[in-house]
Structures are given as structure tokens and as C-alpha cells.
Amino acid sequence: MYKTGAKIVKVLTNIFVLLFTLSAIFPVVWMLYTSLKTNKEFLANTLSFPIAPTLINYLNTFEVGELRHALFSSVFNTIITVPLIVFFSFILAYFFARFKFRGKGILFGLILIGMLVPLHSLLVPLFVQFKTTGMLDNRFTLILPYIAFNLPLSVFLFQSFIKEIPSEIEEAAYIDGSSFDRTLFRIILPICMPMVATVAILNVLHVWNEFPFALVLNKSPEFYTLPVWLTFFNGAYTTDYTGKIAGLMITSLPTIILYMFFSKRIIQGMTSGSVKG
Amino acid sequence: MNGTLFKLKANHILKYLFPVLLIYSVAVLIPLVMSFVYSLFDDTGTAFIGLQNYAALLKDSVFWISFKNNIILVVFCVVGQVGIAFIVAALLNTKFLKMRSLHRLAIFLPVVLAPVVTGYLWTIIYNYRFGLLNWFIGLFGMEPGLWLDDPEKVIYMVSIPLIWQYIGLYLIIFLAGMQNIPKEISDAAEIDGANWFQKNLYVNIPMLKGVTQVALMLCISGTMKTFDHIFVMTGGGPGTGSLVMAQHAYNNAFLMSKTGYGSAVSIGMMILSATIILVTMKLIGMSDKNV
């Protein structure tokens, strides 16, 4: 009697968690297959699988919505900023992890501020600052803020990693006559490669998905990033549901694919990053 | 020996530290200071008006409505993200649960979506005629609802996509924490005859205190600055039904071009968020541990 009871509990628990998992993943799956339906088919039945899967929504999206510009902008911003974020945060973290210097505490505090301050409070001053210096509405406008805002988390991730590396490695290198630059980039950086990958992937996600700064700092459609393009595209084509969903898919596919390949690194980075923050 | 080897040289500072700090200052530190400065000026940015913007902020009923909405979101997200994530993590940690890694992977997936995508996806799910939600409740014979158009319930409706998107993050945080609990302890509890509830209550919850505190802080600070989801789902509407502080700041600064007042709203938002975080830290006993 007791045993069957326990068995029922086990089965019910499995079913419960399975339903929970379905609720997490189903909207994404639904978005995926609905993007392959025609509007007519969608309006006839919200839930059904596409009878004849078609890429027409994707083709239409490329025709009407300035998508090419947005795709280019998003890719451009990501390709330019992510290596620089990795590079700069690695250097900063190395100084924090290895050196004692005057003002280090203050400097560390200033970096910490970047993680705690809601970035929305910086929208207005940054907008004004960029406006007065003529840096608004430009291919390169978002580079600087994207690098700066993603530095703190990346610095913390690198710093905790570098601290674990025994400093005897550098001591040996210096004794062998290695210069500072050489030690930094030829000895420490290769050891940090697993963390380089984690930081890079996390930052691809952050930069790719960023919205408020892209919305405020670049006003011309030429420089819209995908999330911003999506808001205008959605407003303009109010009845084209499957077209909209194709737009959502185009924005999400890169991050979903990235997740499928690097889920372990993403999860690891986000948990250790959040535990640090 | 050690001291001379790891001595910081001036040229290293100039070559490496200085450029990085310059970028960081221009994009984060200077704007942070300027935000305070602008909030002391009028909306054209020309006349110094002292604390008048803040006096207006205190009397701005819309700002306080947006603050109240933020608080509602925080309560829902703390329960819905941290609370549910803990329970599901505890379930995932039982031996008899099948396909554990699949669950973990699937539940985390929404975390990597752009908040804008989540917002639009749920707008379509909430759609009156074609949305999944009305289809789903229709299965149980319930009447379809106007989910995002009802000022009374919109704030609760917009909290669901937020919970949906980030619950995976907290699940993963708790799972990582549970893995760090020494196996001997949970084995000992089992030998003593503790059931699942007792094990969680007397072993997991106390052992995960630090992890829970971090999760709570993350959840509260993240939810206080919610913007993207609200912007794309409702823009704060209908009326002020789902207005949050970040959206109010955006509306003032960028739709109404009130630079001074918009900055004051942002600073007000920062102060209120910091206060709530500090109070929570005190309540859950984080301050005495000096985290």
C-alpha cells in the first residue's frame, strides 16, 4: 500500500515537472513552427502545425521591413564590441587580481557601481552627452556604451578566474626574462581561454539583445538593431501575425543556436556571474 | 622578491589601465554624475532650479503609481521566479526524476531570448482572437479575455512573461547551490528518515541561505528596472495600468523632452530601488555577513 502510494507520487511529480518544462519551452516551439505558416492558416487555427511549411514570412520580412540594415547593425555591433569587451575586461581583471596599488579599492567600487546602477538612469545623460558631441545616429554610436556597460560583469568573471591561477607561473616567466606584455598575452591569456569563451558568449547575448540604448541613441532606420527594428516592424504591420512571428524568430535564432551549442558555458557564466553580482 | 616582480609600473598603467578606464568613465561614470546635474536643471537644461524637480516628483501621482506597479511586479517575480524556481529545483534534485538535464536545458532556454522578443511573443499569446491563452482557457469552457487591455489586471498579466523568461536563471542558481551541499548531510537526513519536505525545510533552505539571498537581490534589482518587456507589450498602458518607473522616466525624457524632470525620475528610481534592496538585505540578514 505504502509502496504504490510512493509510486504514484513519483509519477505525478514527473508529470508535474514535465508540464512545467513544456510551459517553458512550448511558446518558443510554437513561435518556431508558426513562423512557417501563412497568415490565413494561422487565423484559421492558432495551434496547428503548418500543413505546408513555407518560408514566405521570412522572404516577406526581408522585402518590407528594412531587415537587412538591422541584421547588419546587430552583427556589426556584436562583432566589434565583443572582442573589445573581452580584451579590456581581461586586462582590467588582471590588474585587479594581481596588483596592489593605491586607489584599487575605489576603482573596484567604481566598477561595482556599473553592475548595481540601473542603466536606464544613464539614458538621458548619455543621450545629451552624445548629442552635444555629435555622436548620435552613427554606425559607431553604440560601440562605446556597449563596451562600457558590459565591462563590470566580465571583469568580475575574469578576476575570479585569474585569482585561481598560481602566481608562480608569472614569477617563473619574469625570471626567464619575459616582459609584462608577453606574460600577459602569451602566458596568462591562454590559461584564461575557457573564461574568454564564457565571457565572449555571454556578451554576444547581452549585446545582441540590448534594447534601450539602441532605441534612444540611434534614430535612423539605417542603424536600427534587430530589437529596435522589431518594435517598428510590429507597429507597422498590425495584422500580419505570422510575419511578426518570423521577425521574432529572425531576432532569436542566433541566440537560440548559440544556446544549443554553448548552453553549458552560458549557464556557467550566468550563475557564477550572478553569484558574484 | 615577490614585491619587485609584481610591481605596477607607470607605463603599464598608461598603456592598459588608462584607456579602459577612460572608456568606462565616458560611458558610465560621467553620465552618472551628469544625471544628478541635469536633475537640478529645468527641462530645457539652461536654468538651475535646485531641487524643484524633486519637489515635483514627490507630488507626481503618476510616478507613485509607477512605483506601486514596480512593487507589484517585484512581489510577483520574487514568488514566481525565486519561489517556484526553488521548488522545481528541489523536485529536479530528487532521485526518481527522469530527464533531469533535459528539464534544465528547456527551462533555461527563455533566458537567452531578447526581452523584446519575449514581450512580443506574449503579446501574441495574449491576443484576444488568435492568442494561445484564450485558446487554452477555451478548452476548459472559459470565456476569452482581453488580457492586456484591462487596466485592472494588466500589471499582473505583464508579470507572467517576466516570470516565464527568467525563472530558468533562478532554477539554475538553486541547482548549482544544491550541488554544493555536501552529500553526507542529505544522506544523514535520509537515514534519519526525513521526507522530501523535511529535507528541504531543515537541510536545503538553511544550507542555501546565501544562494537564496543572492537570488532575491538579483530578482528585486532586476525587476525594479524592468523596461523592455513593458515598453513593447503595453508602453505602460492602458492608462497607467502597467506603467513602471523606467517607462515613466523614458516617457518624460524622450517623448516629452523633459530632460531635467526625466533625470529626476531616473534618480528617484535609483534611490527607491537602492532603499528597497537595502531594507531587504537587512530583513534577510545579509548585512551582518558583510556580503
Coordinates of C-alpha atoms in Angstrom, one line a residue:
Chain A
M1 CA 0.0 0.0 0.0
Y2 CA 2.7 2.4 1.1
K3 CA 4.8 1.5 -2.0
T4 CA 2.0 2.1 -4.5
G5 CA 1.4 5.5 -2.9
A6 CA 5.1 6.4 -3.2
K7 CA 5.0 5.3 -6.8
I8 CA 2.0 7.5 -7.6
V9 CA 3.8 10.4 -6.0
K10 CA 6.8 9.8 -8.2
V11 CA 4.8 9.5 -11.4
L12 CA 2.8 12.7 -10.5
T13 CA 6.0 14.6 -9.7
N14 CA 7.5 13.6 -13.0
I15 CA 4.3 14.7 -14.8
F16 CA 4.2 18.0 -13.0
V17 CA 7.8 18.8 -13.8
L18 CA 7.3 17.7 -17.4
L19 CA 4.3 20.1 -17.7
F20 CA 6.4 22.8 -16.2
T21 CA 9.2 22.2 -18.7
L22 CA 6.6 22.2 -21.5
S23 CA 5.3 25.6 -20.4
A24 CA 8.8 27.0 -20.6
I25 CA 9.6 25.6 -24.0
F26 CA 6.3 25.5 -25.8
P27 CA 5.9 29.2 -26.6
V28 CA 9.4 29.0 -28.3
V29 CA 8.5 25.9 -30.2
W30 CA 5.1 27.5 -31.1
M31 CA 6.9 30.6 -32.4
L32 CA 9.2 28.4 -34.5
Y33 CA 6.5 26.4 -36.3
T34 CA 4.0 29.3 -36.5
S35 CA 6.6 31.3 -38.4
L36 CA 6.3 28.6 -41.1
K37 CA 2.6 29.1 -41.5
T38 CA 0.7 31.5 -43.7
N39 CA -1.4 34.2 -42.1
K40 CA -4.5 32.5 -43.3
E41 CA -3.6 29.2 -41.8
F42 CA -2.7 30.9 -38.5
L43 CA -6.0 32.7 -38.3
A44 CA -7.9 29.5 -39.0
N45 CA -6.1 27.6 -36.3
T46 CA -3.7 29.2 -33.8
L47 CA -2.2 26.0 -32.6
S48 CA -2.0 23.6 -35.5
F49 CA 1.3 22.6 -37.1
P50 CA 1.8 24.1 -40.6
I51 CA 0.3 21.9 -43.3
A52 CA 2.7 23.0 -45.9
P53 CA 5.6 24.7 -44.2
T54 CA 6.6 27.8 -46.1
L55 CA 9.4 30.4 -45.8
I56 CA 7.2 33.1 -47.3
N57 CA 7.1 35.1 -44.0
Y58 CA 10.8 35.3 -43.9
L59 CA 11.0 36.3 -47.5
N60 CA 8.4 39.0 -47.0
T61 CA 10.2 40.2 -43.9
F62 CA 13.3 40.8 -45.9
E63 CA 11.3 42.6 -48.5
V64 CA 9.4 45.1 -46.4
G65 CA 11.0 45.8 -43.0
E66 CA 14.4 47.2 -43.5
L67 CA 15.6 44.0 -42.0
R68 CA 18.9 43.9 -43.9
H69 CA 20.0 47.1 -42.2
A70 CA 19.0 45.8 -38.8
L71 CA 20.7 42.5 -39.3
F72 CA 23.8 44.2 -40.4
S73 CA 23.8 46.6 -37.5
S74 CA 23.3 43.9 -34.9
V75 CA 26.0 41.8 -36.4
F76 CA 28.3 44.8 -36.7
N77 CA 27.8 45.9 -33.1
T78 CA 28.4 42.4 -31.8
I79 CA 31.5 41.7 -33.9
I80 CA 33.1 45.0 -33.0
T81 CA 32.2 45.1 -29.3
V82 CA 32.5 41.6 -28.0
P83 CA 36.3 41.1 -28.7
L84 CA 37.0 44.6 -27.2
I85 CA 34.9 43.8 -24.1
V86 CA 36.8 40.5 -23.7
F87 CA 40.2 42.3 -24.2
F88 CA 39.5 45.2 -21.9
S89 CA 37.9 43.2 -19.1
F90 CA 40.7 40.7 -19.2
I91 CA 43.3 43.5 -18.7
L92 CA 41.3 45.2 -16.0
A93 CA 40.7 42.0 -14.2
Y94 CA 44.4 41.1 -14.4
F95 CA 45.3 44.3 -12.7
F96 CA 42.7 43.8 -10.0
A97 CA 43.6 40.2 -9.4
R98 CA 47.4 40.6 -9.3
F99 CA 48.4 44.0 -8.2
K100 CA 48.1 46.0 -5.0
F101 CA 48.0 49.7 -5.9
R102 CA 46.8 52.9 -4.4
G103 CA 43.1 53.6 -5.2
K104 CA 42.4 50.0 -6.1
G105 CA 39.5 49.9 -3.6
I106 CA 38.0 53.0 -5.1
L107 CA 38.5 51.7 -8.6
F108 CA 36.9 48.4 -7.7
G109 CA 34.0 50.3 -6.2
L110 CA 33.5 52.3 -9.3
I111 CA 33.4 49.2 -11.4
L112 CA 30.9 47.7 -9.0
I113 CA 28.7 50.7 -9.5
G114 CA 28.3 49.7 -13.1
M115 CA 26.7 46.5 -12.0
L116 CA 24.3 48.0 -9.5
V117 CA 23.1 51.2 -11.2
P118 CA 20.0 50.8 -13.3
L119 CA 21.4 51.6 -16.8
H120 CA 18.2 53.4 -17.6
S121 CA 19.2 56.3 -15.4
L122 CA 22.1 56.8 -17.8
L123 CA 19.9 57.1 -20.9
V124 CA 19.3 60.8 -20.6
P125 CA 22.8 62.0 -19.7
L126 CA 24.3 59.7 -22.3
F127 CA 21.9 61.0 -24.9
V128 CA 22.7 64.6 -24.1
Q129 CA 26.4 63.9 -24.0
F130 CA 26.3 62.2 -27.4
K131 CA 24.1 64.9 -28.8
T132 CA 26.4 67.7 -27.8
T133 CA 29.4 65.8 -29.2
G134 CA 27.5 64.9 -32.4
M135 CA 27.8 61.2 -31.8
L136 CA 24.2 60.3 -32.1
D137 CA 22.8 58.4 -35.1
N138 CA 26.0 56.8 -36.3
R139 CA 27.3 53.4 -37.2
F140 CA 29.6 53.5 -34.2
T141 CA 27.3 55.2 -31.7
L142 CA 26.5 52.1 -29.7
I143 CA 30.1 50.7 -29.5
L144 CA 31.2 52.8 -26.6
P145 CA 28.3 52.3 -24.3
Y146 CA 28.1 48.6 -25.1
I147 CA 31.7 48.1 -24.2
A148 CA 31.5 50.1 -21.0
F149 CA 28.2 48.6 -19.7
N150 CA 29.4 45.1 -20.2
L151 CA 32.8 45.6 -18.6
P152 CA 31.8 45.2 -15.0
L153 CA 30.4 41.7 -15.1
S154 CA 33.1 40.5 -17.5
V155 CA 35.8 42.0 -15.2
F156 CA 34.4 40.1 -12.2
L157 CA 34.2 36.8 -14.1
F158 CA 37.9 37.2 -15.3
Q159 CA 39.1 38.3 -11.9
S160 CA 37.8 35.3 -10.0
F161 CA 39.3 33.1 -12.7
I162 CA 42.8 34.8 -12.7
K163 CA 42.9 34.7 -8.9
E164 CA 42.9 30.9 -9.1
I165 CA 45.9 30.8 -11.3
P166 CA 49.1 30.3 -9.2
S167 CA 51.2 33.4 -9.4
E168 CA 54.4 31.2 -9.5
I169 CA 53.7 30.9 -13.3
E170 CA 54.3 34.6 -13.8
E171 CA 57.2 34.6 -11.3
A172 CA 58.9 31.9 -13.4
A173 CA 58.2 33.8 -16.6
Y174 CA 59.7 37.0 -15.2
I175 CA 62.8 35.1 -14.0
D176 CA 63.1 33.8 -17.5
G177 CA 63.1 37.3 -18.8
S178 CA 59.5 37.6 -20.1
S179 CA 58.2 41.1 -20.4
F180 CA 55.0 42.3 -18.9
D181 CA 53.2 42.3 -22.3
R182 CA 54.5 38.8 -23.1
T183 CA 53.5 37.4 -19.8
L184 CA 50.0 39.0 -20.0
F185 CA 49.2 37.8 -23.5
R186 CA 51.3 34.8 -24.1
I187 CA 51.1 33.2 -20.7
I188 CA 48.1 34.3 -18.8
L189 CA 45.6 34.9 -21.6
P190 CA 46.0 31.3 -23.0
I191 CA 45.4 29.9 -19.5
C192 CA 42.2 32.0 -19.4
M193 CA 40.8 30.7 -22.6
P194 CA 37.9 28.8 -21.1
M195 CA 36.8 32.1 -19.4
V196 CA 37.4 34.0 -22.6
A197 CA 34.9 31.8 -24.3
T198 CA 32.3 32.2 -21.5
V199 CA 32.7 35.9 -21.3
A200 CA 32.5 36.2 -25.1
I201 CA 29.3 34.2 -25.4
L202 CA 27.6 36.0 -22.6
N203 CA 28.4 39.3 -24.1
V204 CA 27.2 38.2 -27.5
L205 CA 23.8 37.6 -25.8
H206 CA 23.9 40.9 -24.0
V207 CA 24.8 43.0 -27.0
W208 CA 22.5 41.2 -29.4
N209 CA 19.5 41.5 -27.1
E210 CA 20.2 45.1 -25.9
F211 CA 17.2 47.4 -26.4
P212 CA 17.0 50.8 -24.5
F213 CA 20.3 52.3 -25.7
A214 CA 19.8 51.2 -29.3
L215 CA 16.3 52.7 -29.1
V216 CA 17.4 56.1 -27.8
L217 CA 20.8 56.7 -29.4
N218 CA 20.1 55.7 -33.0
K219 CA 17.0 57.2 -34.6
S220 CA 17.5 56.5 -38.3
P221 CA 16.3 53.1 -39.6
E222 CA 19.7 52.6 -41.2
F223 CA 21.2 52.0 -37.7
Y224 CA 18.3 50.1 -36.0
T225 CA 19.4 47.0 -34.3
L226 CA 17.2 43.9 -34.5
P227 CA 15.3 44.5 -31.3
V228 CA 14.6 48.1 -32.3
W229 CA 13.7 47.1 -35.9
L230 CA 11.2 44.7 -34.3
T231 CA 9.3 47.4 -32.5
F232 CA 8.8 49.5 -35.6
F233 CA 8.1 46.5 -37.7
N234 CA 5.5 45.3 -35.3
G235 CA 3.8 48.7 -35.1
A236 CA 3.6 49.0 -38.9
Y237 CA 2.1 45.6 -39.8
T238 CA -0.6 45.1 -37.2
T239 CA -2.5 42.2 -38.8
D240 CA 0.4 40.2 -40.2
Y241 CA 0.8 37.8 -37.3
T242 CA 3.0 35.2 -38.9
G243 CA 5.1 37.9 -40.4
K244 CA 5.7 39.3 -37.0
I245 CA 6.5 35.9 -35.6
A246 CA 9.0 35.4 -38.4
G247 CA 10.6 38.7 -37.3
L248 CA 10.8 37.4 -33.7
M249 CA 12.4 34.2 -35.0
I250 CA 15.0 36.1 -37.0
T251 CA 16.0 38.1 -33.9
S252 CA 16.0 34.9 -31.7
L253 CA 17.5 32.3 -34.0
P254 CA 21.2 33.4 -33.4
T255 CA 20.8 33.3 -29.6
I256 CA 18.9 30.0 -29.7
I257 CA 21.5 28.4 -31.8
L258 CA 24.2 29.8 -29.6
Y259 CA 22.4 28.3 -26.6
M260 CA 22.1 25.0 -28.3
F261 CA 25.9 24.8 -28.8
F262 CA 27.1 26.6 -25.7
S263 CA 24.4 26.0 -23.1
K264 CA 27.0 24.8 -20.5
R265 CA 29.1 27.9 -20.8
I266 CA 26.2 30.3 -20.8
I267 CA 24.7 28.7 -17.7
Q268 CA 28.1 28.6 -16.0
G269 CA 28.8 32.2 -16.8
M270 CA 25.4 33.4 -15.8
T271 CA 25.3 31.5 -12.5
S272 CA 28.9 32.5 -11.5
G273 CA 28.3 36.0 -12.8
S274 CA 25.1 36.4 -10.8
V275 CA 26.6 34.9 -7.7
K276 CA 29.3 37.5 -7.9
G277 CA 26.9 40.3 -8.5
Chain B
M1 CA 61.3 39.0 -4.4
N2 CA 57.5 38.9 -4.9
G3 CA 57.2 42.7 -4.4
T4 CA 59.6 43.6 -7.2
L5 CA 58.2 41.0 -9.6
F6 CA 54.7 42.2 -9.4
K7 CA 55.3 45.9 -9.1
L8 CA 53.0 48.0 -11.1
K9 CA 54.9 50.3 -13.5
A10 CA 53.7 53.6 -14.7
N11 CA 53.9 52.6 -18.4
H12 CA 51.6 49.7 -17.7
I13 CA 49.0 51.9 -16.2
L14 CA 49.2 54.3 -19.1
K15 CA 49.2 51.6 -21.7
Y16 CA 46.5 49.4 -20.3
L17 CA 44.6 50.7 -17.4
F18 CA 44.1 54.3 -18.6
P19 CA 42.4 53.6 -21.9
V20 CA 39.9 51.1 -20.3
L21 CA 39.1 53.5 -17.5
L22 CA 38.6 56.3 -20.0
I23 CA 36.0 54.4 -21.9
Y24 CA 34.3 53.4 -18.7
S25 CA 34.3 56.9 -17.4
V26 CA 32.9 58.4 -20.6
A27 CA 30.0 56.0 -20.9
V28 CA 29.2 55.2 -17.2
L29 CA 30.8 57.4 -14.6
I30 CA 30.4 60.8 -16.2
P31 CA 26.8 60.2 -17.3
L32 CA 26.1 59.0 -13.7
V33 CA 27.3 62.3 -12.3
M34 CA 25.6 64.3 -15.1
S35 CA 22.3 62.6 -14.4
F36 CA 22.4 64.2 -11.0
V37 CA 23.4 67.5 -12.5
Y38 CA 20.6 67.5 -15.1
S39 CA 18.0 66.7 -12.5
L40 CA 18.8 70.1 -10.9
F41 CA 18.1 72.0 -14.1
D42 CA 14.9 72.9 -15.8
D43 CA 13.6 70.9 -18.8
T44 CA 15.5 73.0 -21.3
G45 CA 18.7 72.4 -19.4
T46 CA 19.5 76.0 -19.1
A47 CA 18.2 77.3 -15.8
F48 CA 19.4 75.9 -12.5
I49 CA 16.3 75.2 -10.4
G50 CA 17.8 73.3 -7.4
L51 CA 15.6 70.6 -6.0
Q52 CA 12.4 71.8 -7.7
N53 CA 12.3 68.7 -9.9
Y54 CA 12.4 66.5 -6.9
A55 CA 9.7 68.5 -5.2
A56 CA 7.6 67.9 -8.3
L57 CA 8.5 64.3 -8.3
L58 CA 7.2 63.8 -4.7
K59 CA 3.9 65.3 -5.8
D60 CA 3.7 63.4 -9.1
S61 CA 1.0 60.9 -8.6
V62 CA 1.8 59.1 -11.8
F63 CA 5.3 58.5 -10.6
W64 CA 4.0 56.9 -7.4
I65 CA 1.6 54.7 -9.5
S66 CA 4.5 53.5 -11.5
F67 CA 6.4 52.8 -8.2
K68 CA 3.4 50.8 -6.9
N69 CA 3.4 48.9 -10.2
N70 CA 7.1 48.1 -9.8
I71 CA 6.4 46.8 -6.3
I72 CA 3.6 44.6 -7.5
L73 CA 6.0 43.2 -10.2
V74 CA 8.7 42.6 -7.6
V75 CA 6.3 40.7 -5.3
F76 CA 5.1 38.6 -8.2
C77 CA 8.6 38.0 -9.6
V78 CA 10.0 37.1 -6.2
V79 CA 7.3 34.5 -5.6
G80 CA 7.1 33.4 -9.3
Q81 CA 10.8 33.3 -10.1
V82 CA 12.7 32.7 -6.9
G83 CA 9.9 30.7 -5.1
I84 CA 8.8 28.5 -7.9
A85 CA 12.4 28.0 -9.1
F86 CA 13.3 26.7 -5.6
I87 CA 10.5 24.2 -5.6
V88 CA 11.2 23.0 -9.1
A89 CA 15.0 22.8 -8.3
A90 CA 14.2 20.7 -5.3
L91 CA 12.0 18.4 -7.4
L92 CA 14.7 18.1 -10.0
N93 CA 17.0 17.1 -7.3
T94 CA 15.0 14.0 -6.3
K95 CA 16.5 10.8 -7.4
F96 CA 13.4 9.5 -9.2
L97 CA 13.0 12.4 -11.6
K98 CA 13.6 11.5 -15.2
M99 CA 15.3 13.5 -17.9
R100 CA 16.8 15.9 -15.5
S101 CA 19.3 17.6 -17.9
L102 CA 16.5 18.0 -20.5
H103 CA 14.3 19.8 -18.0
R104 CA 17.2 22.1 -17.0
L105 CA 18.1 22.9 -20.6
A106 CA 14.5 23.6 -21.6
I107 CA 13.6 25.7 -18.6
F108 CA 16.7 27.9 -19.1
L109 CA 16.1 28.5 -22.8
P110 CA 13.8 31.6 -22.5
V111 CA 16.6 33.3 -20.6
V112 CA 18.6 33.8 -23.8
L113 CA 15.7 35.4 -25.7
A114 CA 15.8 39.2 -26.1
P115 CA 13.3 40.8 -23.7
V116 CA 11.8 42.5 -26.7
V117 CA 11.1 39.1 -28.3
T118 CA 9.5 37.8 -25.1
G119 CA 7.3 40.9 -24.9
Y120 CA 6.0 40.5 -28.5
L121 CA 5.7 36.7 -28.2
W122 CA 3.4 37.2 -25.2
T123 CA 1.5 40.0 -26.8
I124 CA 0.6 37.4 -29.5
I125 CA -0.1 34.8 -26.8
Y126 CA -2.5 37.3 -25.1
N127 CA -4.2 38.3 -28.4
Y128 CA -8.0 38.2 -27.9
R129 CA -8.9 36.3 -31.1
F130 CA -5.8 34.3 -32.0
G131 CA -3.9 34.1 -28.8
L132 CA -2.8 30.8 -27.2
L133 CA -4.1 31.9 -23.8
N134 CA -7.7 32.3 -25.0
W135 CA -7.5 29.1 -27.0
F136 CA -6.2 27.3 -23.9
I137 CA -8.8 28.5 -21.4
G138 CA -11.4 27.8 -24.1
L139 CA -10.6 24.2 -23.6
F140 CA -12.0 24.5 -20.1
G141 CA -15.0 26.3 -21.4
M142 CA -13.9 29.7 -20.1
E143 CA -14.7 33.0 -21.8
P144 CA -11.8 34.6 -23.7
G145 CA -10.4 37.7 -22.0
L146 CA -8.8 41.0 -23.1
W147 CA -5.6 40.4 -21.1
L148 CA -3.5 43.5 -21.9
D149 CA -6.4 45.9 -22.3
D150 CA -7.8 45.8 -18.9
P151 CA -6.2 48.4 -16.7
E152 CA -7.1 46.5 -13.6
K153 CA -5.3 43.3 -14.5
V154 CA -2.7 44.3 -16.9
I155 CA 0.1 44.6 -14.3
Y156 CA -0.5 41.0 -13.3
M157 CA -0.6 39.9 -16.9
V158 CA 2.7 41.6 -17.8
S159 CA 4.4 39.9 -14.8
I160 CA 3.8 36.5 -16.3
P161 CA 6.2 36.9 -19.3
L162 CA 8.8 38.3 -16.9
I163 CA 8.5 35.3 -14.6
W164 CA 8.4 33.0 -17.7
Q165 CA 11.6 34.4 -19.1
Y166 CA 13.8 34.4 -16.0
I167 CA 12.6 31.5 -13.9
G168 CA 15.3 29.4 -15.6
L169 CA 18.0 31.6 -14.3
Y170 CA 17.0 31.1 -10.7
L171 CA 16.4 27.4 -11.2
I172 CA 20.0 27.1 -12.4
I173 CA 21.3 29.2 -9.5
F174 CA 19.4 26.9 -7.0
L175 CA 20.5 23.7 -8.7
A176 CA 24.1 24.9 -8.5
G177 CA 23.7 25.7 -4.9
M178 CA 22.1 22.3 -4.1
Q179 CA 25.0 20.5 -5.8
N180 CA 27.3 22.3 -3.4
I181 CA 25.6 20.8 -0.4
P182 CA 27.8 18.0 0.9
K183 CA 26.2 14.7 0.1
E184 CA 26.8 13.4 3.6
I185 CA 24.4 15.9 5.0
S186 CA 21.5 14.9 2.8
D187 CA 22.4 11.3 3.3
A188 CA 22.3 11.7 7.0
A189 CA 18.9 13.4 6.8
E190 CA 17.6 10.5 4.8
I191 CA 18.9 7.9 7.2
D192 CA 17.2 9.9 10.0
G193 CA 14.0 9.3 8.0
A194 CA 13.4 12.8 6.7
N195 CA 11.0 13.0 3.8
W196 CA 11.2 15.4 0.9
F197 CA 9.6 18.3 2.6
Q198 CA 11.6 17.8 5.8
K199 CA 14.8 17.6 3.9
N200 CA 14.1 20.8 2.1
L201 CA 12.9 22.6 5.2
Y202 CA 15.7 21.6 7.5
V203 CA 18.6 20.9 5.2
N204 CA 18.2 22.7 1.8
I205 CA 16.7 26.0 2.9
P206 CA 19.2 26.7 5.7
M207 CA 22.1 25.5 3.6
L208 CA 21.1 27.6 0.7
K209 CA 20.7 30.8 2.7
G210 CA 23.5 32.6 0.8
V211 CA 22.3 31.4 -2.6
T212 CA 18.7 32.5 -1.8
Q213 CA 19.9 35.9 -0.7
V214 CA 21.8 36.4 -3.9
A215 CA 18.8 35.2 -5.9
L216 CA 16.5 37.6 -4.1
M217 CA 18.8 40.6 -4.6
L218 CA 19.1 39.8 -8.3
C219 CA 15.4 39.4 -8.7
I220 CA 14.5 42.5 -6.9
S221 CA 17.1 44.8 -8.5
G222 CA 16.3 43.3 -11.9
T223 CA 12.5 43.7 -11.6
M224 CA 12.8 47.3 -10.3
K225 CA 14.4 48.3 -13.5
T226 CA 12.1 46.4 -15.9
F227 CA 11.7 48.3 -19.1
D228 CA 12.0 46.4 -22.4
H229 CA 9.1 44.0 -21.7
I230 CA 6.7 46.7 -20.7
F231 CA 7.7 49.0 -23.5
V232 CA 6.8 46.5 -26.2
M233 CA 3.8 44.9 -24.6
T234 CA 1.8 47.9 -23.4
G235 CA 4.1 51.0 -23.3
G236 CA 2.8 51.4 -19.7
G237 CA -0.8 51.4 -20.6
P238 CA -3.8 51.2 -20.7
G239 CA -3.7 54.5 -18.9
T240 CA -1.1 54.0 -16.2
G241 CA -2.2 50.3 -15.7
S242 CA 1.3 48.9 -16.3
L243 CA 3.4 51.9 -16.1
V244 CA 6.8 51.3 -14.4
M245 CA 9.4 53.8 -13.2
A246 CA 11.8 53.2 -16.1
Q247 CA 9.0 53.7 -18.6
H248 CA 7.9 56.9 -16.8
A249 CA 11.5 58.2 -17.0
Y250 CA 11.6 57.3 -20.6
N251 CA 8.3 59.0 -21.4
N252 CA 9.3 62.2 -19.7
A253 CA 12.8 62.4 -21.1
F254 CA 12.3 61.2 -24.6
L255 CA 8.7 61.5 -25.5
M256 CA 8.1 64.8 -23.8
S257 CA 11.7 66.0 -24.0
K258 CA 11.8 66.9 -20.3
T259 CA 15.5 66.4 -19.7
G260 CA 15.6 67.7 -16.2
Y261 CA 12.4 66.1 -14.9
G262 CA 13.2 62.8 -16.7
S263 CA 16.6 62.7 -15.0
A264 CA 14.9 63.4 -11.6
V265 CA 12.6 60.4 -12.2
S266 CA 15.7 58.2 -13.0
I267 CA 17.4 59.3 -9.8
G268 CA 14.2 58.8 -7.9
M269 CA 14.0 55.3 -9.3
M270 CA 17.6 54.7 -8.3
I271 CA 17.1 55.9 -4.8
L272 CA 13.9 53.9 -4.3
S273 CA 15.5 50.7 -5.7
A274 CA 18.5 51.1 -3.5
T275 CA 16.3 51.7 -0.5
I276 CA 14.2 48.6 -1.1
I277 CA 17.3 46.5 -1.7
L278 CA 19.0 47.7 1.5
V279 CA 15.8 47.1 3.5
T280 CA 15.5 43.6 2.1
M281 CA 19.2 42.9 2.8
K282 CA 18.6 44.0 6.4
L283 CA 15.4 41.8 6.7
I284 CA 17.0 38.7 5.4
G285 CA 20.1 39.2 7.5
M286 CA 22.6 39.9 4.7
S287 CA 24.2 42.9 6.2
D288 CA 25.6 41.1 9.2
K289 CA 27.5 38.8 6.9
N290 CA 29.1 41.6 5.0
V291 CA 28.5 40.2 1.6

